């Protein structure tokens, strides 16, 4: 119900044949752009604040442009940028990006791709990615210590400058090599363009970073690459045949775009890069040593398209595993219970939940209880009136329950802030007069911020955190424990995630009950019970994606741990102002 901003989406295409081949076979010079457009539209869920594309022509002569870029803001950004594509932009290397800001910075300046210009083709660099770096301060200091003076402070721009600097060094290495071979003039340029080793550039760049990322780039001389972080936090997939190489953030995007089977699509591995050279040859390179697998589980629960064959089954298992705790919550009274889901992203978990009951021999009743209505314009500035409008975003199916007889079981894929439940959902569900409302989350309690590409940065955003802090106050544990945690976070931020200590005095059920108390609207009649997925259930359903820092506080990188500790310090400091 509470929409989170997704991490970004990437799309890249390398045409391996001469451009005339595609025009003759497919009837249009825009074959590559058409495929790029489809790949981006199929990932629109990953970014609706802005979009950008770039292309590189390998055949344009000196004196004419060979690197092109278009960017736009807004939900229709994809349509805008592709409406500006002209035949002069056609090229063999194509790149697309969809953006959701995770740093609070917005505007066309921050929309990918980023372009670094130079008169040497090999020194031109275009960069985009799905990433958030946790140690950008250190990287900035590294750059400035070398004498550089970046114009913009942000992980995207600083990464462009750092990688651009390393690309310059690679070109200079080749220049020296060419001179040693007795080459002169344009022969040196040709030698450089044909011998750039992007693996050298990536190894000397990415070793400086802590974070989750898929970094994509292309150079003016025709090199293309995608590199994945060594923990496998952010996803990347690729496909290649004799006509094309394509890279995307999600597997079904490639399947749909190129009409291929899931087995034709391969996942980029931890610390690995797919590098495509100017001549079209490609290889996989291990850029950084693979670290402990920490592929993001929230990708599977919420962010990625549910049409992926593995994700579909995982989301069903997440729902199926909840049948026992739900049965306990309804006191075994399946005959007087109605099952439903909100929002659409929870639909697959809903099927799994009902399957779990049917496997136990129960014929469950399912209804379309809640509808997402039109998004009402909240142009009224008064908070109370604006909240009243927001409460009508959802509507209910009157008559879907037997009043005061039926329990209502509603499954969601996650419960994060709880705002929508309090301001809208619980109020409208109460109009149906259910005997009891059982609110189910197919994910565990979200307790900790994310620092690898999703807009969850403040601890107080999470209803589980707010409930826990309230419990500490109620039970007289707050002053001593909070002071200890605060001091540890401030003095030893890399030692451990000290914020985990505030949850230790309480069970999941105790926190659940407090969340209900805090989110329950005044004058509501029906009792409410929360059911969350267990950590064990999460890992059982998504065994290949063990990254669970949202739920457990176990961050895979030192930067994530440090930022979580800093978030607690910031929270306490704000309270004391």
Coordinates of C-alpha atoms in Angstrom, one line a residue:
X1 CA 0.0 0.0 0.0
X2 CA 2.8 2.4 0.8
X3 CA 4.7 2.8 -2.4
X4 CA 8.5 2.8 -2.0
X5 CA 10.7 4.3 -4.6
X6 CA 12.4 1.6 -6.4
X7 CA 16.1 1.4 -7.2
X8 CA 16.9 2.4 -10.7
X9 CA 16.8 0.3 -13.9
X10 CA 19.4 -0.1 -16.6
X11 CA 19.3 -1.2 -20.2
X12 CA 22.1 -1.6 -22.7
X13 CA 22.4 -2.9 -26.2
X14 CA 25.4 -3.6 -28.4
X15 CA 24.6 -4.3 -32.1
X16 CA 27.2 -6.8 -33.4
X17 CA 26.4 -6.4 -37.1
X18 CA 26.8 -3.4 -39.4
X19 CA 23.8 -1.1 -39.1
X20 CA 22.7 -1.8 -42.6
X21 CA 22.2 -5.4 -41.6
X22 CA 19.4 -4.5 -39.2
X23 CA 17.7 -2.1 -41.6
X24 CA 17.7 -4.8 -44.3
X25 CA 16.5 -7.6 -42.0
X26 CA 14.1 -5.7 -39.8
X27 CA 13.0 -2.9 -42.1
X28 CA 14.1 0.0 -40.0
X29 CA 17.3 1.9 -39.0
X30 CA 15.7 2.2 -35.5
X31 CA 15.8 -1.5 -34.7
X32 CA 18.2 -1.0 -31.7
X33 CA 16.3 2.0 -30.4
X34 CA 13.0 0.1 -30.7
X35 CA 14.5 -2.7 -28.6
X36 CA 15.9 -0.2 -26.1
X37 CA 12.5 1.5 -25.8
X38 CA 10.8 -1.8 -25.0
X39 CA 13.4 -2.8 -22.4
X40 CA 12.9 0.6 -20.7
X41 CA 9.1 0.4 -20.7
X42 CA 9.3 -3.1 -19.3
X43 CA 11.3 -1.6 -16.4
X44 CA 9.2 1.5 -15.9
X45 CA 8.4 0.2 -12.4
X46 CA 12.0 0.8 -11.4
X47 CA 12.1 4.5 -12.1
X48 CA 9.5 7.2 -12.7
X49 CA 11.3 10.4 -11.8
X50 CA 13.4 10.6 -14.9
X51 CA 15.0 8.7 -17.8
X52 CA 17.9 9.0 -20.2
X53 CA 19.4 7.3 -23.2
X54 CA 22.7 7.5 -25.0
X55 CA 24.2 6.1 -28.2
X56 CA 27.7 5.8 -29.7
X57 CA 28.4 5.6 -33.5
X58 CA 31.5 3.7 -34.5
X59 CA 31.5 5.0 -38.1
X60 CA 31.0 8.7 -37.8
X61 CA 34.0 10.7 -39.1
X62 CA 36.0 13.4 -37.2
X63 CA 34.1 16.6 -37.3
X64 CA 30.7 15.0 -36.8
X65 CA 29.1 14.0 -33.5
X66 CA 29.5 10.3 -32.5
X67 CA 28.1 10.3 -28.9
X68 CA 24.5 11.3 -28.3
X69 CA 22.4 11.7 -25.2
X70 CA 18.8 12.6 -24.3
X71 CA 17.4 13.1 -20.8
X72 CA 14.0 14.0 -19.4
X73 CA 12.1 14.2 -16.1
X74 CA 8.7 13.0 -15.1
X75 CA 6.6 9.8 -15.5
X76 CA 6.4 10.3 -19.3
X77 CA 10.2 10.8 -19.6
X78 CA 10.6 7.6 -21.7
X79 CA 8.1 8.9 -24.3
X80 CA 9.8 12.3 -24.3
X81 CA 13.3 11.1 -24.9
X82 CA 12.4 8.6 -27.7
X83 CA 10.3 11.2 -29.5
X84 CA 13.6 13.2 -29.9
X85 CA 15.5 10.3 -31.4
X86 CA 16.5 11.0 -35.0
X87 CA 18.4 9.0 -37.6
X88 CA 21.6 11.0 -36.9
X89 CA 21.7 9.4 -33.4
X90 CA 21.9 5.9 -34.7
X91 CA 24.8 3.9 -33.4
X92 CA 26.0 0.4 -32.5
X93 CA 26.1 1.1 -28.7
X94 CA 22.9 2.1 -26.9
X95 CA 22.2 2.8 -23.3
X96 CA 19.1 3.5 -21.3
X97 CA 18.4 4.4 -17.7
X98 CA 15.3 4.9 -15.4
X99 CA 15.8 6.9 -12.3
X100 CA 14.3 7.0 -8.8
X101 CA 16.3 9.4 -6.6
X102 CA 17.5 7.8 -3.4
X103 CA 19.6 10.8 -2.1
X104 CA 16.9 13.4 -2.1
X105 CA 18.5 15.2 -5.1
X106 CA 16.3 15.6 -8.1
X107 CA 16.4 17.6 -11.3
X108 CA 17.7 17.0 -14.8
X109 CA 21.2 17.4 -13.6
X110 CA 20.9 14.2 -11.6
X111 CA 19.3 12.1 -14.4
X112 CA 21.5 9.4 -15.9
X113 CA 23.4 8.9 -18.2
X114 CA 26.4 11.1 -17.3
X115 CA 28.7 12.1 -20.1
X116 CA 32.4 13.1 -19.9
X117 CA 33.6 14.7 -23.0
X118 CA 37.1 14.7 -24.7
X119 CA 38.6 15.2 -28.1
X120 CA 40.1 11.7 -27.9
X121 CA 37.3 9.2 -28.7
X122 CA 38.7 6.7 -26.2
X123 CA 38.6 9.2 -23.3
X124 CA 34.8 9.9 -23.8
X125 CA 32.8 8.1 -21.1
X126 CA 29.1 7.7 -20.7
X127 CA 27.9 6.2 -17.4
X128 CA 24.7 5.1 -15.8
X129 CA 23.8 2.7 -13.1
X130 CA 21.6 1.2 -10.4
X131 CA 23.6 2.0 -7.4
X132 CA 24.0 3.8 -4.1
X133 CA 27.5 4.2 -2.6
X134 CA 27.8 4.3 1.1
X135 CA 31.4 5.8 1.3
X136 CA 31.1 8.7 -1.2
X137 CA 32.9 11.0 1.3
X138 CA 36.0 8.8 1.2
X139 CA 35.9 8.6 -2.6
X140 CA 35.5 12.4 -2.8
X141 CA 38.5 12.9 -0.5
X142 CA 40.5 10.4 -2.6
X143 CA 39.8 12.5 -5.7
X144 CA 40.6 15.8 -4.1
X145 CA 43.8 14.5 -2.7
X146 CA 44.9 13.8 -6.2
X147 CA 44.3 17.5 -7.1
X148 CA 40.9 17.1 -8.8
X149 CA 38.1 19.4 -8.0
X150 CA 34.7 17.8 -8.8
X151 CA 32.0 20.3 -9.8
X152 CA 29.1 18.3 -8.2
X153 CA 29.0 16.3 -4.9
X154 CA 27.1 13.1 -5.6
X155 CA 28.0 9.5 -6.1
X156 CA 27.0 9.5 -9.8
X157 CA 29.1 12.4 -10.8
X158 CA 32.1 11.5 -8.6
X159 CA 32.0 8.0 -10.0
X160 CA 32.1 9.5 -13.5
X161 CA 35.1 11.6 -12.6
X162 CA 37.0 8.8 -10.9
X163 CA 36.4 6.3 -13.7
X164 CA 37.1 9.0 -16.2
X165 CA 40.4 9.6 -14.5
X166 CA 41.3 5.9 -14.6
X167 CA 40.3 5.8 -18.3
X168 CA 42.6 8.7 -19.0
X169 CA 45.5 6.7 -17.4
X170 CA 44.6 3.7 -19.5
X171 CA 44.7 5.8 -22.7
X172 CA 48.0 7.3 -21.6
X173 CA 49.4 3.8 -21.0
X174 CA 48.5 2.8 -24.5
X175 CA 49.9 6.1 -25.9
X176 CA 53.3 5.3 -24.4
X177 CA 53.0 1.7 -25.7
X178 CA 52.2 2.9 -29.2
X179 CA 55.1 5.4 -29.2
X180 CA 57.5 2.6 -28.1
X181 CA 56.4 0.6 -31.1
X182 CA 57.3 3.5 -33.4
X183 CA 53.7 4.5 -34.2
X184 CA 52.9 8.2 -35.1
X185 CA 49.8 10.4 -35.6
X186 CA 46.5 8.7 -36.3
X187 CA 48.2 5.3 -36.1
X188 CA 48.6 6.0 -32.3
X189 CA 44.9 6.9 -32.1
X190 CA 43.9 3.7 -33.9
X191 CA 46.1 1.6 -31.7
X192 CA 44.6 3.1 -28.5
X193 CA 41.0 2.7 -29.7
X194 CA 41.7 -1.0 -30.5
X195 CA 43.5 -1.9 -27.3
X196 CA 41.6 -0.2 -24.4
X197 CA 41.3 -2.7 -21.5
X198 CA 38.2 -1.6 -19.6
X199 CA 39.0 -4.3 -17.0
X200 CA 42.0 -2.2 -16.0
X201 CA 39.8 0.8 -15.6
X202 CA 37.1 -1.0 -13.6
X203 CA 39.5 -2.7 -11.3
X204 CA 41.3 0.6 -10.4
X205 CA 37.9 2.4 -10.0
X206 CA 35.6 -0.1 -8.2
X207 CA 38.1 -1.1 -5.6
X208 CA 37.4 2.2 -3.9
X209 CA 33.6 1.7 -3.4
X210 CA 31.4 0.3 -0.7
X211 CA 27.8 -0.1 -1.8
X212 CA 25.4 -2.0 -3.9
X213 CA 25.7 -1.4 -7.6
X214 CA 25.3 -2.3 -11.2
X215 CA 27.5 0.1 -13.1
X216 CA 27.1 0.4 -16.9
X217 CA 29.2 2.4 -19.3
X218 CA 30.3 3.0 -22.9
X219 CA 33.2 4.9 -24.4
X220 CA 33.6 7.0 -27.5
X221 CA 35.9 4.4 -29.0
X222 CA 33.3 1.6 -28.7
X223 CA 33.9 -0.2 -25.3
X224 CA 30.9 -1.2 -23.4
X225 CA 30.6 -2.8 -19.9
X226 CA 28.4 -3.6 -17.0
X227 CA 29.9 -4.5 -13.6
X228 CA 28.1 -5.8 -10.5
X229 CA 29.0 -5.3 -6.9
X230 CA 31.0 -8.1 -5.2
X231 CA 28.2 -8.8 -2.7
X232 CA 25.6 -9.3 -5.5
X233 CA 23.3 -6.8 -3.8
X234 CA 21.8 -5.3 -7.0
X235 CA 20.8 -7.5 -9.9
X236 CA 21.9 -7.6 -13.5
X237 CA 21.2 -10.0 -16.4
X238 CA 22.5 -10.3 -19.9
X239 CA 21.8 -12.1 -23.2
X240 CA 23.9 -12.5 -26.3
X241 CA 23.7 -14.1 -29.7
X242 CA 25.4 -13.4 -33.1
X243 CA 23.3 -10.2 -33.6
X244 CA 23.1 -8.5 -30.2
X245 CA 24.3 -8.3 -26.7
X246 CA 21.8 -6.9 -24.2
X247 CA 21.9 -6.1 -20.4
X248 CA 19.0 -5.3 -18.1
X249 CA 18.2 -5.1 -14.4
X250 CA 15.6 -7.9 -14.7
X251 CA 15.4 -11.2 -16.5
X252 CA 11.8 -11.1 -17.9
X253 CA 12.7 -7.8 -19.7
X254 CA 15.2 -9.6 -21.9
X255 CA 12.9 -12.6 -22.3
X256 CA 10.0 -10.4 -23.6
X257 CA 12.1 -8.0 -25.7
X258 CA 14.0 -10.7 -27.6
X259 CA 11.4 -13.5 -27.3
X260 CA 13.7 -16.0 -25.6
X261 CA 13.5 -18.6 -22.8
X262 CA 14.7 -17.9 -19.3
X263 CA 17.6 -20.3 -19.8
X264 CA 18.9 -18.0 -22.6
X265 CA 19.4 -15.2 -20.0
X266 CA 22.3 -15.2 -17.7
X267 CA 22.9 -13.5 -14.4
X268 CA 26.0 -11.3 -13.9
X269 CA 27.8 -12.7 -10.9
X270 CA 29.3 -11.0 -7.9
X271 CA 32.2 -8.7 -8.7
X272 CA 32.0 -9.7 -12.3
X273 CA 31.9 -7.5 -15.4
X274 CA 30.6 -8.2 -18.9
X275 CA 32.9 -6.3 -21.2
X276 CA 32.3 -5.8 -25.0
X277 CA 35.1 -4.5 -27.0
X278 CA 35.1 -2.2 -30.0
X279 CA 35.3 -5.2 -32.4
X280 CA 32.3 -6.8 -30.8
X281 CA 34.1 -9.5 -28.9
X282 CA 33.0 -9.9 -25.4
X283 CA 34.1 -11.7 -22.2
X284 CA 33.3 -12.0 -18.5
X285 CA 36.0 -10.6 -16.2
X286 CA 36.3 -10.9 -12.4
X287 CA 36.9 -7.3 -11.4
X288 CA 36.7 -7.7 -7.7
X289 CA 36.8 -10.8 -5.5
X290 CA 33.3 -12.2 -4.8
X291 CA 32.3 -11.5 -1.2
X292 CA 29.6 -13.3 0.8
X293 CA 26.4 -13.5 -1.3
X294 CA 24.0 -10.8 -0.1
X295 CA 21.6 -10.5 -3.1
X296 CA 18.7 -8.3 -2.0
X297 CA 15.7 -10.2 -0.8
X298 CA 13.5 -7.2 -1.1
X299 CA 14.0 -7.4 -4.9
X300 CA 12.2 -10.7 -4.7
X301 CA 9.4 -9.6 -2.4
X302 CA 8.6 -6.2 -3.9
X303 CA 10.7 -4.5 -6.4
X304 CA 11.3 -6.8 -9.4
X305 CA 8.6 -7.8 -11.8
X306 CA 6.6 -10.8 -10.6
X307 CA 6.6 -12.3 -14.1
X308 CA 10.1 -13.7 -13.5
X309 CA 9.7 -17.5 -13.2
X310 CA 11.7 -17.8 -10.0
X311 CA 10.3 -14.7 -8.4
X312 CA 6.7 -15.8 -9.1
X313 CA 7.3 -19.1 -7.2
X314 CA 9.2 -17.4 -4.4
X315 CA 6.3 -14.9 -3.8
X316 CA 3.9 -17.8 -3.8
X317 CA 5.9 -19.6 -1.2
X318 CA 6.1 -16.4 0.9
X319 CA 2.3 -16.4 1.1
X320 CA 1.9 -20.2 1.5
X321 CA 4.2 -20.2 4.5
X322 CA 1.9 -17.9 6.4
X323 CA -1.1 -20.2 6.5
X324 CA -0.3 -21.5 10.0
X325 CA 0.1 -18.1 11.8
X326 CA -3.0 -16.9 10.0
X327 CA -4.9 -19.9 11.1
X328 CA -3.9 -19.1 14.7
X329 CA -5.0 -15.4 14.3
X330 CA -8.5 -16.4 13.1
X331 CA -8.8 -19.1 15.8
X332 CA -9.1 -21.8 13.1
X333 CA -12.4 -20.4 11.8
X334 CA -11.8 -20.6 8.1
X335 CA -15.5 -20.9 7.4
X336 CA -16.1 -17.4 8.7
X337 CA -13.0 -15.8 7.1
X338 CA -12.6 -13.8 3.8
X339 CA -9.2 -13.6 2.2
X340 CA -8.1 -10.6 0.0
X341 CA -5.0 -8.6 -0.9
X342 CA -3.7 -5.0 -1.2
X343 CA -2.0 -3.8 -3.4
X344 CA -1.5 -5.5 -6.8
X345 CA 2.1 -6.4 -6.0
X346 CA 0.8 -8.7 -3.2
X347 CA -1.4 -10.7 -5.6
X348 CA 1.1 -13.5 -6.1
X349 CA 1.6 -13.9 -2.3
X350 CA -2.1 -14.0 -2.0
X351 CA -2.4 -16.9 -4.4
X352 CA 0.3 -18.7 -2.3
X353 CA -1.6 -17.9 0.9
X354 CA -4.8 -19.4 -0.3
X355 CA -3.0 -22.4 -1.8
X356 CA -1.5 -23.0 1.6
X357 CA -5.0 -23.3 3.1
X358 CA -6.3 -25.5 0.3
X359 CA -3.4 -27.9 0.7
X360 CA -4.7 -28.4 4.2
X361 CA -8.1 -29.2 2.9
X362 CA -9.8 -25.9 3.4
X363 CA -12.0 -24.2 0.8
X364 CA -11.2 -20.6 1.5
X365 CA -13.4 -17.7 0.5
X366 CA -11.7 -15.0 -1.6
X367 CA -13.1 -11.6 -2.5
X368 CA -12.0 -8.3 -4.1
X369 CA -12.5 -6.4 -1.0
X370 CA -10.3 -3.3 -1.6
X371 CA -10.0 -1.2 -4.8
X372 CA -7.4 1.4 -5.6
X373 CA -9.4 4.5 -6.6
X374 CA -8.2 7.4 -8.7
X375 CA -5.3 9.4 -7.2
X376 CA -7.1 12.4 -5.8
X377 CA -5.3 15.7 -6.1
X378 CA -4.3 16.9 -2.7
X379 CA -4.3 20.6 -3.6
X380 CA -5.8 21.6 -0.2
X381 CA -3.0 22.9 2.1
X382 CA -4.7 22.2 5.4
X383 CA -3.3 19.0 6.8
X384 CA -6.6 17.6 8.2
X385 CA -8.5 18.1 4.9
X386 CA -5.6 16.8 2.8
X387 CA -5.6 13.6 5.0
X388 CA -9.3 13.3 4.5
X389 CA -8.8 13.3 0.7
X390 CA -5.9 10.8 1.0
X391 CA -8.2 8.4 3.0
X392 CA -10.4 8.0 -0.1
X393 CA -7.6 6.7 -2.4
X394 CA -8.9 3.2 -1.7
X395 CA -12.5 2.0 -1.8
X396 CA -14.2 -1.2 -0.6
X397 CA -16.6 -3.8 -2.0
X398 CA -19.7 -3.4 0.1
X399 CA -21.4 -6.7 0.8
X400 CA -18.2 -8.8 0.4
X401 CA -18.3 -9.7 4.1
X402 CA -21.1 -10.9 6.4
X403 CA -21.1 -8.1 9.0
X404 CA -19.9 -9.0 12.5
X405 CA -19.6 -12.7 11.4
X406 CA -16.6 -12.8 9.1
X407 CA -12.9 -12.3 9.8
X408 CA -11.1 -10.3 7.1
X409 CA -7.6 -11.5 6.2
X410 CA -5.7 -9.0 4.0
X411 CA -2.2 -9.7 2.7
X412 CA 0.3 -7.0 1.7
X413 CA 3.9 -7.5 0.5
X414 CA 5.3 -5.2 3.1
X415 CA 4.3 -2.9 6.0
X416 CA 6.8 -0.1 6.2
X417 CA 5.6 3.2 7.6
X418 CA 2.0 2.3 8.5
X419 CA 0.7 5.7 7.4
X420 CA -1.7 4.4 4.7
X421 CA -3.0 1.8 7.1
X422 CA -3.8 4.4 9.8
X423 CA -5.1 7.2 7.5
X424 CA -7.0 5.1 5.0
X425 CA -7.1 1.3 4.9
X426 CA -8.2 0.4 8.5
X427 CA -10.9 3.1 8.4
X428 CA -12.5 1.9 5.3
X429 CA -12.2 -1.8 6.2
X430 CA -14.0 -1.1 9.4
X431 CA -17.1 0.0 7.4
X432 CA -17.6 -3.6 6.4
X433 CA -17.9 -4.5 10.1
X434 CA -15.6 -7.5 10.1
X435 CA -15.4 -9.6 13.2
X436 CA -11.7 -9.2 13.1
X437 CA -9.1 -7.8 10.7
X438 CA -5.9 -9.9 10.3
X439 CA -3.3 -7.7 8.4
X440 CA -0.7 -10.0 6.9
X441 CA 2.8 -9.0 5.6
X442 CA 4.6 -11.4 3.3
X443 CA 7.8 -9.9 4.4
X444 CA 9.2 -9.7 8.0
X445 CA 9.1 -6.5 10.1
X446 CA 11.1 -3.8 8.3
X447 CA 13.3 -2.4 11.1
X448 CA 16.4 -0.8 9.4
X449 CA 17.1 1.6 6.6
X450 CA 18.5 0.6 3.2
X451 CA 21.6 2.3 1.9
X452 CA 22.1 0.4 -1.4
X453 CA 19.5 2.1 -3.6
X454 CA 16.1 2.3 -2.0
X455 CA 14.5 5.4 -0.4
X456 CA 14.5 4.1 3.2
X457 CA 17.0 6.2 5.1
X458 CA 15.4 7.4 8.4
X459 CA 14.8 5.0 11.3
X460 CA 11.7 6.8 12.4
X461 CA 10.0 6.1 9.1
X462 CA 9.4 2.5 10.2
X463 CA 6.4 1.7 12.3
X464 CA 8.4 -1.2 13.8
X465 CA 11.1 1.2 15.0
X466 CA 8.6 3.7 16.4
X467 CA 6.7 0.9 18.2
X468 CA 9.9 -0.4 19.7
X469 CA 11.0 3.1 21.0
X470 CA 7.5 3.5 22.5
X471 CA 7.9 0.1 24.3
X472 CA 11.3 1.1 25.7
X473 CA 9.7 4.2 27.2
X474 CA 6.7 2.3 28.6
X475 CA 8.9 -0.2 30.4
X476 CA 11.4 2.2 31.7
X477 CA 14.2 0.9 29.6
X478 CA 14.6 3.9 27.4
X479 CA 17.0 6.3 29.2
X480 CA 19.8 3.8 29.9
X481 CA 19.6 1.6 26.8
X482 CA 19.2 4.6 24.4
X483 CA 22.1 6.4 25.9
X484 CA 24.3 3.2 25.6
X485 CA 23.3 2.6 22.0
X486 CA 23.7 6.3 21.1
X487 CA 27.2 6.4 22.5
X488 CA 28.2 3.1 20.8
X489 CA 26.8 4.3 17.5
X490 CA 28.7 7.5 17.8
X491 CA 32.0 6.2 19.1
X492 CA 32.3 2.8 17.4
X493 CA 30.2 3.0 14.2
X494 CA 32.1 0.3 12.3
X495 CA 32.3 -2.2 15.2
X496 CA 28.8 -3.6 14.8
X497 CA 25.2 -2.5 14.1
X498 CA 24.4 -1.2 17.6
X499 CA 20.9 -0.3 16.7
X500 CA 20.0 -4.0 16.8
X501 CA 20.2 -3.8 20.6
X502 CA 17.0 -1.7 20.9
X503 CA 14.9 -4.6 19.6
X504 CA 16.4 -7.3 21.8
X505 CA 14.1 -6.8 24.9
X506 CA 11.0 -7.5 22.9
X507 CA 9.4 -10.4 20.9
X508 CA 8.0 -9.9 17.4
X509 CA 4.5 -10.3 18.9
X510 CA 5.1 -7.5 21.5
X511 CA 6.2 -5.1 18.7
X512 CA 3.2 -6.2 16.6
X513 CA 0.8 -5.4 19.3
X514 CA 2.3 -2.0 19.8
X515 CA 2.2 -1.2 16.1
X516 CA -1.5 -2.0 16.1
X517 CA -2.0 0.3 19.1
X518 CA -0.2 3.1 17.3
X519 CA -1.9 2.6 13.9
X520 CA -5.4 1.9 15.0
X521 CA -7.7 4.8 14.2
X522 CA -9.9 6.3 16.9
X523 CA -13.4 5.0 17.0
X524 CA -12.6 1.9 15.0
X525 CA -14.7 -1.1 16.1
X526 CA -13.0 -4.2 14.7
X527 CA -10.0 -5.7 16.5
X528 CA -6.8 -5.9 14.5
X529 CA -4.0 -8.4 14.5
X530 CA -0.7 -8.3 12.6
X531 CA 1.0 -11.3 11.1
X532 CA 4.5 -10.9 9.7
X533 CA 6.6 -13.3 7.7
X534 CA 9.4 -14.8 9.8
X535 CA 13.1 -14.4 9.0
X536 CA 13.3 -18.2 8.6
X537 CA 10.4 -18.2 6.3
X538 CA 11.9 -15.4 4.1
X539 CA 15.1 -17.4 3.6
X540 CA 13.2 -20.6 3.0
X541 CA 11.2 -18.9 0.2
X542 CA 14.1 -17.0 -1.3
X543 CA 17.2 -19.2 -0.7
X544 CA 19.4 -17.6 -3.3
X545 CA 18.8 -14.0 -2.1
X546 CA 20.0 -14.0 1.6
X547 CA 20.4 -10.2 1.8
X548 CA 18.1 -9.3 4.7
X549 CA 19.5 -6.1 6.3
X550 CA 16.1 -4.4 6.2
X551 CA 14.8 -7.0 8.6
X552 CA 17.8 -8.1 10.7
X553 CA 20.2 -5.2 10.5
X554 CA 23.0 -7.5 9.2
X555 CA 24.5 -5.2 6.5
X556 CA 26.8 -6.9 4.0
X557 CA 29.2 -3.9 3.9
X558 CA 30.9 -1.8 6.5
X559 CA 29.4 1.3 4.9
X560 CA 25.9 0.1 5.5
X561 CA 26.6 -0.6 9.2
X562 CA 28.2 2.8 9.7
X563 CA 25.2 4.6 8.1
X564 CA 22.7 2.7 10.2
X565 CA 24.5 3.7 13.4
X566 CA 24.7 7.3 12.1
X567 CA 20.9 7.2 11.4
X568 CA 20.3 6.4 15.1
X569 CA 22.6 9.3 16.2
X570 CA 20.8 11.6 13.8
X571 CA 17.4 10.5 15.2
X572 CA 18.4 11.1 18.8
X573 CA 19.9 14.5 17.9
X574 CA 16.7 15.6 16.2
X575 CA 14.7 14.6 19.3
X576 CA 17.0 16.7 21.5
X577 CA 16.7 19.9 19.4

